[in-house]
C-alpha positions as MATLAB code, in Angstrom:
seq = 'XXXXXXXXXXXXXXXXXXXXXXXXXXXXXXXXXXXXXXXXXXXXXXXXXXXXXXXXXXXXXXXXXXXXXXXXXXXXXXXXXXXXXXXXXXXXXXXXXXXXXXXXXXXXXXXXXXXXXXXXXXXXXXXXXXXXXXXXXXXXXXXXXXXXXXXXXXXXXXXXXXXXXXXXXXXXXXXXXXXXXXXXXXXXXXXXXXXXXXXXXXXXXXXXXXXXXXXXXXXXXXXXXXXXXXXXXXXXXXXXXXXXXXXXXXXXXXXXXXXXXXXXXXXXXXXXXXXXXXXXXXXXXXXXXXXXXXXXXXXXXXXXXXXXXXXXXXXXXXXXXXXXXXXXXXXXXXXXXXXX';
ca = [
      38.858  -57.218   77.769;
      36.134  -56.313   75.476;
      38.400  -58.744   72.400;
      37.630  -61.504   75.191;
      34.393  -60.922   75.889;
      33.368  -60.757   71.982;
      35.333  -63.997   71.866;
      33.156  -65.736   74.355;
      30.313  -64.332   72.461;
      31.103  -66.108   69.086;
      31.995  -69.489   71.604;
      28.911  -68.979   73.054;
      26.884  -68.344   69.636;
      28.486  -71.432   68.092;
      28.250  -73.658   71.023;
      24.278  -73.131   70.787;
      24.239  -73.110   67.026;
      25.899  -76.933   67.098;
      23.682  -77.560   69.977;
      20.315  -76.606   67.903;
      21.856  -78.136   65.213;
      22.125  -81.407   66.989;
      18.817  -81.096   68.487;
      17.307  -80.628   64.701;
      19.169  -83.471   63.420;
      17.943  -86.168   66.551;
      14.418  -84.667   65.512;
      15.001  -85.109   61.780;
      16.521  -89.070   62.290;
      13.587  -89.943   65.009;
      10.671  -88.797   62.271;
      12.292  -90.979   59.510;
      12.216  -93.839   61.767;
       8.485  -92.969   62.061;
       7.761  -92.570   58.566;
       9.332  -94.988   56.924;
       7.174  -97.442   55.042;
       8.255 -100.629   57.067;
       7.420 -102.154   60.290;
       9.904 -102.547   62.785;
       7.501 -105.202   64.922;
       7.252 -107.130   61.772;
      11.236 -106.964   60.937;
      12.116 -108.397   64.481;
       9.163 -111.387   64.819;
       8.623 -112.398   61.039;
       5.592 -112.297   59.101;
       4.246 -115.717   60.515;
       4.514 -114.136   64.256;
       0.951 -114.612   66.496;
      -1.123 -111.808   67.521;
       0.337 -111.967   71.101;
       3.748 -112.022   69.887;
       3.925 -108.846   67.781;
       1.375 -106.876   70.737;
       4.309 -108.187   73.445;
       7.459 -106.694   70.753;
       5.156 -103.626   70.187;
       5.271 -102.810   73.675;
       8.540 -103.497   74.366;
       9.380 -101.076   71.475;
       7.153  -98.107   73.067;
       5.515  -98.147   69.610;
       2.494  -98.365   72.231;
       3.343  -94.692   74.111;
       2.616  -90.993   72.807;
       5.131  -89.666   70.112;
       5.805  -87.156   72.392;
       7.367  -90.251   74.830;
       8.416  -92.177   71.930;
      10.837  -89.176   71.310;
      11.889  -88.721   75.275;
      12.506  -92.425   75.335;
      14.632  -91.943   71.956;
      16.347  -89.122   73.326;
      17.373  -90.894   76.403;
      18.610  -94.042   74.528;
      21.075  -91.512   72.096;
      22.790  -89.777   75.292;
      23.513  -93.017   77.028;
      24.603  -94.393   73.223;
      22.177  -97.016   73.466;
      21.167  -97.731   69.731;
      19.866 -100.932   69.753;
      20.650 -104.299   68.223;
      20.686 -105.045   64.714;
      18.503 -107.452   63.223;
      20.751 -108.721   60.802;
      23.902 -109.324   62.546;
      22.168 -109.912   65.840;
      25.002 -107.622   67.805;
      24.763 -104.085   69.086;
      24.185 -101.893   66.306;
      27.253  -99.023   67.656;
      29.690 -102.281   67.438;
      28.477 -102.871   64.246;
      29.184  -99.304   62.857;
      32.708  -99.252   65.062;
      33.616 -102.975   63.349;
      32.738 -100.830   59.092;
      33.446  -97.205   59.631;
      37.499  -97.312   59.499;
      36.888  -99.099   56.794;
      35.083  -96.408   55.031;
      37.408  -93.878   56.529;
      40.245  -95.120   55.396;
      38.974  -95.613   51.808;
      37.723  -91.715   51.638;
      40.719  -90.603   53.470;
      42.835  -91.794   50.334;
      40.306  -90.841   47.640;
      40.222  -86.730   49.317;
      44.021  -86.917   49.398;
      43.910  -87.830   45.725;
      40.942  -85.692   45.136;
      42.603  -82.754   46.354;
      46.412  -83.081   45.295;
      44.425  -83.525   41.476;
      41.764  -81.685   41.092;
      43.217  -77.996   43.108;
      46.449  -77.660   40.593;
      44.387  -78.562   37.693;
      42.125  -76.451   38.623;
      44.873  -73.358   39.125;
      45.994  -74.855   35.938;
      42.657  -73.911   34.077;
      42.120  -71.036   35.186;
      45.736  -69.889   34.062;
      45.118  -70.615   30.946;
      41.884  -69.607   30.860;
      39.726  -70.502   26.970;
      43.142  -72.154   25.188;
      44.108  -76.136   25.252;
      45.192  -76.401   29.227;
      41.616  -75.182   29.887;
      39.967  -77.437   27.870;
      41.249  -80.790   27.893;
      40.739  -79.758   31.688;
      37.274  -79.242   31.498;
      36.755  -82.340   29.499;
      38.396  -84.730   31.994;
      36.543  -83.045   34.674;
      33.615  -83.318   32.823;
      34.223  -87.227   32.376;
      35.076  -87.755   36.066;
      31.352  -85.890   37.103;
      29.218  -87.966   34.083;
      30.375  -91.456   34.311;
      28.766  -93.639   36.633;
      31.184  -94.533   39.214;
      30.134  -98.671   39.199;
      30.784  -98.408   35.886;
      34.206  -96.868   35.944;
      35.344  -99.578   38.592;
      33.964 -102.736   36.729;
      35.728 -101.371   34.001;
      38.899 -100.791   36.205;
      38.419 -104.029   38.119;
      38.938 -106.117   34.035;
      41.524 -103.938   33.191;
      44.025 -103.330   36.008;
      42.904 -106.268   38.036;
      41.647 -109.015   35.604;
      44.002 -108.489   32.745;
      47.327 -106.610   33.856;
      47.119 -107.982   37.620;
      48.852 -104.080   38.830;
      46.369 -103.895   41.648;
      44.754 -105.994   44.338;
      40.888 -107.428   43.339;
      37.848 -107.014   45.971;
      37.852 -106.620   49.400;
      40.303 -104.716   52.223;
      42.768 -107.676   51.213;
      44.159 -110.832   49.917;
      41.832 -114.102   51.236;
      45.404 -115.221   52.316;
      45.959 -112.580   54.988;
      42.169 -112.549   56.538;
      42.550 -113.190   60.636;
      46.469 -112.473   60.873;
      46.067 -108.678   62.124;
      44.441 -108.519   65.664;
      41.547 -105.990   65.434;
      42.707 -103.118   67.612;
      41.108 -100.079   66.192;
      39.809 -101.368   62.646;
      41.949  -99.558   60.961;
      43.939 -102.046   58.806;
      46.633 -100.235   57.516;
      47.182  -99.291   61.091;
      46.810 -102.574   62.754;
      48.715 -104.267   60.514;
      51.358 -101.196   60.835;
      51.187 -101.991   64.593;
      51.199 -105.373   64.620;
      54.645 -105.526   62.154;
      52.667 -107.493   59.223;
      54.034 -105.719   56.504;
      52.623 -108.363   53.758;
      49.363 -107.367   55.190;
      49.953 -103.600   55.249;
      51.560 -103.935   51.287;
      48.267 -106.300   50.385;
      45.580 -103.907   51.803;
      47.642 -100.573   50.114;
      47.159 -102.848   46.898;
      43.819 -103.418   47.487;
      42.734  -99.502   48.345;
      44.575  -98.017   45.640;
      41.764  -98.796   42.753;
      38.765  -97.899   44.397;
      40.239  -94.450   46.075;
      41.681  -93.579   42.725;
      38.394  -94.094   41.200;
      36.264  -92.120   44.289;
      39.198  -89.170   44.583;
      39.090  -89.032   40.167;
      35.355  -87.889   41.019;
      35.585  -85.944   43.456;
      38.932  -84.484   41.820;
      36.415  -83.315   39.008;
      34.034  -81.300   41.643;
      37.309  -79.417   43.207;
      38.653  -78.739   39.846;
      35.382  -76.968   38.519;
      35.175  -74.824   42.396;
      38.874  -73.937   41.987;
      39.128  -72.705   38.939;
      35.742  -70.517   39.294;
      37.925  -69.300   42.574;
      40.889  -68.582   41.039;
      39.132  -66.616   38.166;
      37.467  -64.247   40.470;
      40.755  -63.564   41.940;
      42.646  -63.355   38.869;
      40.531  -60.765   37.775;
      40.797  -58.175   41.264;
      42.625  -55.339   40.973;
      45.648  -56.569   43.124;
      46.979  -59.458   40.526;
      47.518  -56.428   38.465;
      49.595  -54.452   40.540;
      51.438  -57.313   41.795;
      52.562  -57.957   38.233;
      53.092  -54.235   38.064;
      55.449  -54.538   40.959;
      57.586  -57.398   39.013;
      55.969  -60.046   41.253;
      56.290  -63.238   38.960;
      53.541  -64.700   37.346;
      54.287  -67.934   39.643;
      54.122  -65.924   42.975;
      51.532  -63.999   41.828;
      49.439  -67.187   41.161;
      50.000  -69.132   43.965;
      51.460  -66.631   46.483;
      48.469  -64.002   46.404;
      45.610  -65.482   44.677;
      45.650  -68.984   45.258;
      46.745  -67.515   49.382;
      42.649  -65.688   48.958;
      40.873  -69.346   48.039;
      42.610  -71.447   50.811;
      39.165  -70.463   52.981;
      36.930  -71.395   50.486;
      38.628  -74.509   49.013;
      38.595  -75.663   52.764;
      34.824  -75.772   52.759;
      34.789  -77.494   49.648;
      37.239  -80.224   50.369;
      35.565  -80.399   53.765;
      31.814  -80.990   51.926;
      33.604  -83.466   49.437;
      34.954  -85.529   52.081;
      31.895  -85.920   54.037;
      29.786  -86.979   50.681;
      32.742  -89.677   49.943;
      32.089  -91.250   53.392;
      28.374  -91.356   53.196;
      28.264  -92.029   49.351;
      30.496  -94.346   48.876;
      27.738  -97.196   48.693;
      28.409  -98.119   44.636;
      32.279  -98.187   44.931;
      32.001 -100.142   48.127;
      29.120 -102.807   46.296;
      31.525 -103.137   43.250;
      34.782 -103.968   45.185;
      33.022 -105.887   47.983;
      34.496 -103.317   50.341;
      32.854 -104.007   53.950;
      32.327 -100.602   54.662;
      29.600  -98.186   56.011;
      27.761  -97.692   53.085;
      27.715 -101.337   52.274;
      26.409 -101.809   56.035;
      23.763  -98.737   55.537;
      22.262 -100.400   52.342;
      21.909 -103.512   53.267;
      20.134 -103.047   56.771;
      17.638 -100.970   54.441;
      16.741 -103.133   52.502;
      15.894 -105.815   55.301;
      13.936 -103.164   57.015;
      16.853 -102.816   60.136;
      15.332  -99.691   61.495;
      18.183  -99.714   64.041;
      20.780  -99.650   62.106;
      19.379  -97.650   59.472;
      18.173  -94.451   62.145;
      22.021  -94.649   63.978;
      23.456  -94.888   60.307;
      21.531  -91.548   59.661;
      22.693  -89.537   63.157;
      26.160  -90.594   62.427;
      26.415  -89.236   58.985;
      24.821  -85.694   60.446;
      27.000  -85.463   63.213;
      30.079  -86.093   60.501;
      28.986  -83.009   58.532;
      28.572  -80.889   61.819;
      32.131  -82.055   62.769;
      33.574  -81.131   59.241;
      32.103  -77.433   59.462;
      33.449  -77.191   62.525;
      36.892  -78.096   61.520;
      36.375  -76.138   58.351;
      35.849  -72.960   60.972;
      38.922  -74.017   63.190;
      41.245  -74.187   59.482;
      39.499  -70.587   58.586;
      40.778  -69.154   61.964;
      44.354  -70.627   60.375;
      44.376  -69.379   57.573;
      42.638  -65.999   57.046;
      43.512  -64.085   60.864;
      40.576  -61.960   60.014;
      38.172  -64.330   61.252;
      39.632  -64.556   64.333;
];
């Protein structure tokens, strides 16, 4: 009894800490609508608008109300998902964002995976070997993958494995050819064309994906190496690697049994923050490969001054990181029972 009452507690405590959260974030995203150095009135009508014109728009945006109503009106338009329409495309800015997330999902979905699968055994790796050659040539490629600027990296990749050897697919989700022969049912193309039984497709958008996820999980592989190996170093040196060697405990299981077993918690939190910056950062790799994703779709409707877009852009990327920390605490409760 009293296990499920404290258990109702911590529901109860989290429940209102993603609640406040939530609350702090619509606060946060209605304030940098407000301070933003462009005028939404202006953006709509056009600079060559009449007095009577922009006063009418003005109105009808309740730029004319108290910020305190401003905010109740925003408020009101979130919960019933009303976000607006977007000035550039001229179509409701949530279909918008429903038509270029997948896209951006699916590219950082394949960039973590190769993040991940690279940068946590090199990391292990590195801190094995700990000061000699493994270590090193480690920390240099890591090094390279965090310095170089990623549009550079994928012009460079674009001439080389693109341009010149022809091993991968060029810009875009894929090949001009196959553009309109996969209905749209979730915007997911590897799954719609899965679904629909257009395998050319499906092989044409893998080819296409492969460069720019390599490139985006290469960086992020360098972030995950550095975290693992300073994690696997602070185990490595506990008490308990000792006297598992001691035991006759292999220097494999010891590794990856025991100490690697203590940073699964930790490395979930930092996969978990690296896959949230590769869907809201992924703005250069997307300009360079012509990728029609969400960041693509966030930096242009800045530049044009699509408030809109820009302010929904903004809550969805805070609500992403809210829903990765709490998955990150659902995969603690997995893997460490002490938590629970």
């Amino acid at each position: 009894m009293r296990l499920d009452r404290r258990r109702l507690n911590g529901i109860a405590e989290q429940g209102i800490s993603i609640f406040v959260t939530l609350f702090g974030l619509l606060i946060l995203t209605f304030v940098i609508g407000r301070i933003m150095p462009v005028d939404p009135v202006r953006a709509i009508v056009g600079e060559d608008a009449t007095r009577e014109v922009y006063e009418t728009v003005y109105r009808q945006l309740g730029l004319d109300k108290p910020m305190w109503q401003q905010f109740l009106l925003y408020l009101r338009d979130v919960v019933t998902l009303d976000f607006g329409t977007s000035i550039r495309t001229g179509q409701p800015v949530l279909q918008d964002i429903a038509r270029v997330l997948p896209a951006t999902i699916e590219l950082a979905t394949f960039a973590i995976l190769i993040g991940a699968g690279l940068g946590t055994p090199l990391g292990v790796i590195a801190a094995v070997n700990k000061d000699r050659w493994p270590d090193q040539l480690i920390r240099v490629i890591s090094l390279m993958g965090h310095s170089m600027p990623i549009f550079w990296t994928g012009m460079i990749a674009l001439l080389v494995f693109y341009a010149n050897l022809g091993w991968v697919g060029g810009s875009g989700r894929m090949s001009q050819f196959y553009i309109g022969l996969v209905p749209e049912r979730t915007n997911f193309l590897l799954i719609d064309s899965a679904l629909a039984g257009e395998w050319e497709v499906f092989r044409s958008a893998i080819n296409h994906i492969i460069l720019p996820a390599a490139l985006l999980g290469y960086s992020s592989s360098a972030y995950i190496t550095r975290m693992t190996r300073s994690f696997m170093l602070d185990q490595l040196g506990q008490e308990y690697v000792t006297t598992a060697r001691v035991k006759g405990l292999s220097r494999r299981q010891t590794v990856w049994r025991h100490a690697f077993g203590n940073i699964r918690v930790q490395l979930v939190t930092i996969v978990a923050l690296a896959y949230g910056a590769l869907l809201e950062g992924a703005v250069l790799i997307e300009t360079v490969f012509a990728w029609p994703g969400f960041g693509q779709y966030l930096t242009s409707n800045l530049l044009i001054g699509d408030m809109n877009a820009v302010m929904t852009c903004v809550l969805i990327v805070g609500v992403i990181f809210i829903g990765l920390n709490i998955l990150s605490d659902i995969l603690y409760r997995v893997f460490d029972p002490r938590t629970r």
